[in-house]
Tab-separated table of C-alpha atoms in Angstrom:
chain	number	residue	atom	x	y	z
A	1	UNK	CA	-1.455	66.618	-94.516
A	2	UNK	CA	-4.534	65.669	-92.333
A	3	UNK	CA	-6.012	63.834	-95.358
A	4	UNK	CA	-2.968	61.189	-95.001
A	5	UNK	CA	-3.990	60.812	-91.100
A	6	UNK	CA	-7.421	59.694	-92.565
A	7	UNK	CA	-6.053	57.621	-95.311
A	8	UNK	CA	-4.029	55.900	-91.962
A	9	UNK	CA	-7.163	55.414	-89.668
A	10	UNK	CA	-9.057	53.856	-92.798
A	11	UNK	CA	-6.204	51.439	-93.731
A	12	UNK	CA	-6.694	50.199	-90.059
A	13	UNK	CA	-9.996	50.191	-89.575
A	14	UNK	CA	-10.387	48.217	-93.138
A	15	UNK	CA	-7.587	45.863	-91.204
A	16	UNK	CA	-9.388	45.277	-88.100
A	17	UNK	CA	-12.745	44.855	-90.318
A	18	UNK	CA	-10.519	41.588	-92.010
A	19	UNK	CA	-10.142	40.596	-89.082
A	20	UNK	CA	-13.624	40.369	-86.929
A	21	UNK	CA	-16.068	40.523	-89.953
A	22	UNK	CA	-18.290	42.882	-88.091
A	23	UNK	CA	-19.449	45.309	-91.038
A	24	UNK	CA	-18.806	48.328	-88.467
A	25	UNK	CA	-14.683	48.480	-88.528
A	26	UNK	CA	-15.412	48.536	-92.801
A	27	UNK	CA	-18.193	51.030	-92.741
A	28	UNK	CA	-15.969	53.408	-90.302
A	29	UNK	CA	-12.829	52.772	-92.792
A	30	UNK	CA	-15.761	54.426	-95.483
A	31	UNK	CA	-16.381	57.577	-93.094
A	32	UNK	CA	-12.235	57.819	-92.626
A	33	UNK	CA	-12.042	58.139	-96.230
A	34	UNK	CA	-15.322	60.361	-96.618
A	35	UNK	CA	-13.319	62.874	-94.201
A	36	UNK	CA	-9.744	62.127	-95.820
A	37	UNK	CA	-11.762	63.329	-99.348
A	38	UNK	CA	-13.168	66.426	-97.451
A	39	UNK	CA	-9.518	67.174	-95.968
A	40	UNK	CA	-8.159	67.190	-99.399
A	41	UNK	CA	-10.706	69.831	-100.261
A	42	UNK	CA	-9.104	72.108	-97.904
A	43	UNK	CA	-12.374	72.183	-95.147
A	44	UNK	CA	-10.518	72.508	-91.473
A	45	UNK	CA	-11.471	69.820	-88.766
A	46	UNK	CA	-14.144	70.811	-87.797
A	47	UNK	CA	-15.850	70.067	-91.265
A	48	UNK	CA	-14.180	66.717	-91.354
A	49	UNK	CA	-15.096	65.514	-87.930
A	50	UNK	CA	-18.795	66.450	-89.163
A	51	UNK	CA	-18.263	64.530	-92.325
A	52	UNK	CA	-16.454	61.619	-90.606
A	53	UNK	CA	-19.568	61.520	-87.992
A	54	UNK	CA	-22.210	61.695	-91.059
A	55	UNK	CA	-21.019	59.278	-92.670
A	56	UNK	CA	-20.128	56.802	-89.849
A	57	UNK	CA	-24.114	57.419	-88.635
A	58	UNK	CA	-25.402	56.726	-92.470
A	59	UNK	CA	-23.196	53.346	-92.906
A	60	UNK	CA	-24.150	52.352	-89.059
A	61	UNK	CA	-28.006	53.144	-89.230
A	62	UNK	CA	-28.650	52.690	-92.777
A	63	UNK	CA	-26.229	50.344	-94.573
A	64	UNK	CA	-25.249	47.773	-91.913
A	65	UNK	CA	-28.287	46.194	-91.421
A	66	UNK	CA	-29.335	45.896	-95.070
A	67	UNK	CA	-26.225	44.264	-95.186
A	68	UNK	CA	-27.295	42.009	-92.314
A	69	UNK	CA	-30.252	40.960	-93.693
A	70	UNK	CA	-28.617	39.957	-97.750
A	71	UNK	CA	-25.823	38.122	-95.556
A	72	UNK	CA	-28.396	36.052	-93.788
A	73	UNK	CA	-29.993	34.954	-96.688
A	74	UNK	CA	-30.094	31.539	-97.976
A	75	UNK	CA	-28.299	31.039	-101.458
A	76	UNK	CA	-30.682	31.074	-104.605
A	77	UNK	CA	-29.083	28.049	-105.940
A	78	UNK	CA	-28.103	24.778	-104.109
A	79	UNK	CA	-25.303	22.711	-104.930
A	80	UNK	CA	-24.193	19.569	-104.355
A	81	UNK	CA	-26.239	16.515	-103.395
A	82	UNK	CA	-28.998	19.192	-102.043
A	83	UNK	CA	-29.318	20.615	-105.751
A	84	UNK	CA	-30.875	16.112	-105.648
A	85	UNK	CA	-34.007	17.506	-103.135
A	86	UNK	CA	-37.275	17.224	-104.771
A	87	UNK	CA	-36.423	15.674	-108.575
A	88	UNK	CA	-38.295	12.963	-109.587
A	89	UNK	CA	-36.437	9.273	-110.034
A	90	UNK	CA	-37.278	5.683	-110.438
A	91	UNK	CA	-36.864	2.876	-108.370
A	92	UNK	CA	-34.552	0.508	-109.667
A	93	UNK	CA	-34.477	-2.451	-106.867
A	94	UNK	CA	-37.395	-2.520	-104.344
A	95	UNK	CA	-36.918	0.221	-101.457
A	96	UNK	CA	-38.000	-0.150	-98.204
A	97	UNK	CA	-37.114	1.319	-95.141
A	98	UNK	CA	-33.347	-0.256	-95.404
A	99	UNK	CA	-32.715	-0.479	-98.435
A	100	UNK	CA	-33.325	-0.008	-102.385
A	101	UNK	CA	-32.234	1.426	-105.007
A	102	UNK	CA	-33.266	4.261	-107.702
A	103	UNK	CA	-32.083	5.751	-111.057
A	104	UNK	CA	-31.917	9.728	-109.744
A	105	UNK	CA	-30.256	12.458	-112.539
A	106	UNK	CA	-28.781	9.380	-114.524
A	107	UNK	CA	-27.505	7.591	-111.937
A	108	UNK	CA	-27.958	5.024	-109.509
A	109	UNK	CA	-28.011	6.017	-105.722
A	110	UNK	CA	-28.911	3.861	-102.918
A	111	UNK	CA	-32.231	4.784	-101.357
A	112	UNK	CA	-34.580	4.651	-98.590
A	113	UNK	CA	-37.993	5.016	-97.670
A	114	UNK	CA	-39.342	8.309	-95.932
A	115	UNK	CA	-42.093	6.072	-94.049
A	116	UNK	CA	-40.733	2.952	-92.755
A	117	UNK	CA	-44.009	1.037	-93.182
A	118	UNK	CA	-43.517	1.632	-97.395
A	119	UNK	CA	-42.438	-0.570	-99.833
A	120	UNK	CA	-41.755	0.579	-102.856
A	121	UNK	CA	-41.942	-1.821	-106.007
A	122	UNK	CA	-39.449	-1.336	-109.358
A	123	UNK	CA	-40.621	0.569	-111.819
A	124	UNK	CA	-42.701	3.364	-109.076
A	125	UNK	CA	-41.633	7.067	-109.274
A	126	UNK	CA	-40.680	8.854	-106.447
A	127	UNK	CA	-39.593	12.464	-105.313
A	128	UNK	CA	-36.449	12.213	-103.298
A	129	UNK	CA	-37.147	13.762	-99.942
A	130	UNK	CA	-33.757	14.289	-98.819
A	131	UNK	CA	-29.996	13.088	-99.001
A	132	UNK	CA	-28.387	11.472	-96.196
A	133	UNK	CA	-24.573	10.869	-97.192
A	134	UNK	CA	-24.842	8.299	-100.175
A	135	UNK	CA	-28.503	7.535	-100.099
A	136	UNK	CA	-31.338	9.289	-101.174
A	137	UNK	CA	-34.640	8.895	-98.736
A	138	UNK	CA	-37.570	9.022	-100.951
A	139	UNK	CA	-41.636	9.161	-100.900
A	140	UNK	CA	-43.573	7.597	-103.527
A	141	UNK	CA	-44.971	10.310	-106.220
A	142	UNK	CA	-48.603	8.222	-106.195
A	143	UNK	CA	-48.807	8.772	-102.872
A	144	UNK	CA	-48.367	12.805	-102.795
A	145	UNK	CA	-51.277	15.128	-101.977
């Protein structure tokens, strides 16, 4: 019954991978069950310990840091008040560097100027530069390169 000793040291190595979010404890779990299949086959210890250390080394060196690098990837959507960056609205009530106000996605959000020295009449389009809380800081569209 060595392939129920394997089927033991995955079940805690998938635990402790819960539990630190590491990527190794999960990819070693995979190698426990790689050499829990190949002790269910029949092949003596020898063969497992060879198939336990194969597959550890392929996870460790090859799979972890692909992993690494799709984890630390920024989402392909954004939500929220970011999804807001970079439309197009129209100013509603004069902004200027303290206040204003501009119709952005069908509604009205209080906004500011990106350059203090701007003010920006009713009717101008602008690109809204960023979101800060409630209020959308904005740039002028006629003014873009």
């Amino acid at each position: 019954m060595p392939w129920f000793v394997w089927l033991l040291a995955a079940a805690a190595l998938g635990a402790a991978e819960f539990f630190t979010l590491t990527l190794v404890f999960g990819l070693l779990a995979g190698a426990a069950l790689v050499a829990a299949v190949v002790a269910g086959l029949g092949i003596g210890i020898l063969g497992q310990l060879v198939a336990l250390a194969a597959a550890a080394a392929a996870g460790l060196v090859i799979l972890r840091p692909i992993a690494l690098r799709h984890m630390a990837q920024p989402p392909i959507t954004r939500e929220g008040s970011d999804a807001l960056i970079g439309n197009r609205a129209e100013v509603v009530q004069e902004v200027t560097a303290d206040r204003g106000l501009i119709k952005l996605s069908g509604e009205e959000w209080s906004a500011r100027a990106l350059d203090e020295s701007l003010v920006i009449p009713v009717g101008a389009l602008v690109d809204v530069m960023e979101i800060e809380g409630a209020t959308a800081i904005v740039y002028p569209r006629a003014l873009l390169p």
